[in-house]
Short mmCIF file of C-alpha atoms in Angstrom, two decimals:
data_model
loop_
_atom_site.label_atom_id
_atom_site.label_comp_id
_atom_site.label_asym_id
_atom_site.label_seq_id
_atom_site.Cartn_x
_atom_site.Cartn_y
_atom_site.Cartn_z
CA MET A 12 59.25 111.90 65.76
CA SER A 13 55.96 111.53 63.99
CA ARG A 14 53.28 109.96 66.14
CA GLY A 15 51.35 108.27 63.35
CA ARG A 16 50.74 104.64 62.52
CA ARG A 17 54.42 103.92 61.89
CA THR A 18 55.17 104.33 65.62
CA ARG A 19 52.52 101.85 66.81
CA LEU A 20 52.64 98.12 67.31
CA THR A 21 49.20 96.74 66.51
CA ASP A 22 49.36 93.11 65.33
CA SER A 23 49.07 90.26 67.81
CA PRO A 24 52.02 88.36 66.26
CA GLU A 25 54.23 91.45 66.73
CA PHE A 26 53.27 91.63 70.42
CA GLU A 27 53.97 87.90 70.81
CA ARG A 28 57.42 88.25 69.19
CA VAL A 29 58.36 91.05 71.61
CA TYR A 30 57.00 89.10 74.62
CA ARG A 31 58.72 85.83 73.70
CA GLN A 32 62.06 87.01 72.31
CA GLY A 33 62.65 90.37 73.97
CA LYS A 34 64.17 91.57 77.21
CA VAL A 35 61.85 92.57 80.04
CA TYR A 36 61.76 95.08 82.90
CA ARG A 37 59.12 94.43 85.57
CA GLY A 38 58.23 97.38 87.73
CA ARG A 39 55.56 98.40 90.21
CA LEU A 40 53.50 100.39 87.67
CA PHE A 41 54.09 98.42 84.47
CA SER A 42 56.39 96.00 82.68
CA VAL A 43 58.33 96.91 79.56
CA HIS A 44 59.37 94.37 76.92
CA VAL A 45 61.84 95.40 74.18
CA PHE A 46 63.02 93.70 71.01
CA PRO A 47 64.85 95.01 67.89
CA ASN A 48 62.54 95.50 64.89
CA GLY A 49 65.00 96.35 62.09
CA LEU A 50 62.87 99.28 60.88
CA GLY A 51 65.14 102.12 61.97
CA HIS A 52 62.56 103.71 64.27
CA PRO A 53 61.01 102.75 67.62
CA ARG A 54 57.42 101.49 67.90
CA LEU A 55 55.12 101.24 70.91
CA GLY A 56 52.52 98.66 71.84
CA LEU A 57 50.32 99.11 74.91
CA SER A 58 48.51 96.49 76.94
CA VAL A 59 46.10 97.88 79.54
CA SER A 60 43.77 95.22 80.94
CA ARG A 61 40.44 95.65 82.72
CA LYS A 62 42.26 95.07 86.02
CA VAL A 63 43.56 98.63 85.63
CA GLY A 64 40.04 100.07 85.70
CA GLY A 65 37.07 101.01 83.56
CA ALA A 66 37.29 102.24 79.97
CA VAL A 67 37.84 105.89 80.93
CA THR A 68 40.64 104.98 83.34
CA ARG A 69 42.30 102.60 80.86
CA ASN A 70 42.21 105.22 78.11
CA ALA A 71 43.72 107.83 80.44
CA VAL A 72 46.53 105.40 81.37
CA ARG A 73 47.13 104.70 77.66
CA ARG A 74 47.35 108.42 76.86
CA ARG A 75 49.80 109.07 79.70
CA LEU A 76 51.99 106.07 78.81
CA ARG A 77 52.04 107.13 75.15
CA GLU A 78 53.12 110.63 76.19
CA VAL A 79 55.82 109.24 78.51
CA PHE A 80 57.09 107.06 75.64
CA HIS A 81 57.21 109.89 73.10
CA GLY A 82 58.88 112.20 75.63
CA SER A 83 61.58 109.66 76.50
CA VAL A 84 62.27 107.74 73.28
CA GLY A 85 63.38 109.30 70.01
CA ASP A 86 64.52 108.04 66.63
CA GLU A 87 68.08 107.85 67.97
CA GLN A 88 67.01 104.62 69.74
CA GLY A 89 66.78 103.09 66.29
CA GLY A 90 64.63 100.09 65.47
CA VAL A 91 63.28 98.82 68.78
CA ASP A 92 59.76 97.64 69.58
CA PHE A 93 58.46 98.44 73.07
CA VAL A 94 55.45 96.78 74.68
CA ILE A 95 54.28 98.38 77.92
CA SER A 96 51.86 96.32 80.03
CA ALA A 97 50.20 98.48 82.68
CA ARG A 98 49.58 97.21 86.20
CA PRO A 99 46.59 98.39 88.29
CA ALA A 100 48.86 100.76 90.26
CA ALA A 101 49.42 102.76 87.05
CA SER A 102 45.89 104.17 87.29
CA GLU A 103 46.75 105.94 90.56
CA ALA A 104 50.29 107.02 89.59
CA SER A 105 51.22 110.57 88.67
CA PHE A 106 52.66 111.40 85.26
CA HIS A 107 56.00 112.04 86.99
CA ASP A 108 55.95 108.56 88.59
CA LEU A 109 55.19 106.92 85.22
CA LYS A 110 57.99 108.86 83.51
CA GLU A 111 60.48 108.06 86.28
CA GLU A 112 59.72 104.34 86.13
CA PHE A 113 59.90 104.28 82.31
CA GLU A 114 63.32 105.97 82.37
CA ARG A 115 64.46 103.42 84.97
CA ALA A 116 63.29 100.66 82.61
CA LEU A 117 65.27 102.20 79.71
CA ARG A 118 68.42 102.24 81.85
CA ARG A 119 67.94 98.64 83.05
CA LEU A 120 67.18 97.37 79.54
CA GLU A 121 70.16 99.34 78.22
CA VAL A 122 68.05 101.15 75.64
CA GLY A 123 69.04 104.75 74.92
CA GLY A 124 66.99 107.66 76.22
CA GLY A 125 66.13 108.85 79.69
#
């Protein structure tokens, strides 16, 4: 899957649509909201607040979550938007812990992958 602009959720109204109309998984490290997008490919939106840490920490969490997403979700999931909202515990979690929790979220939300 290409990791360019087409795989990112960037507009505030798109985030709001996923938050309001989608299904949600709430975990210890992050929450995951999902909603069909009708585009034929999955997209990812990330929300990492200052509660998670300083800029360097937040960017590291974003990079790891993006890598977890791309390693777990492929085009076979079809047109689904994902919004991952990191919790402060995500800054201390290992990559393995993040991946494990994301795969648990996929199973609970009944989205392919994992």
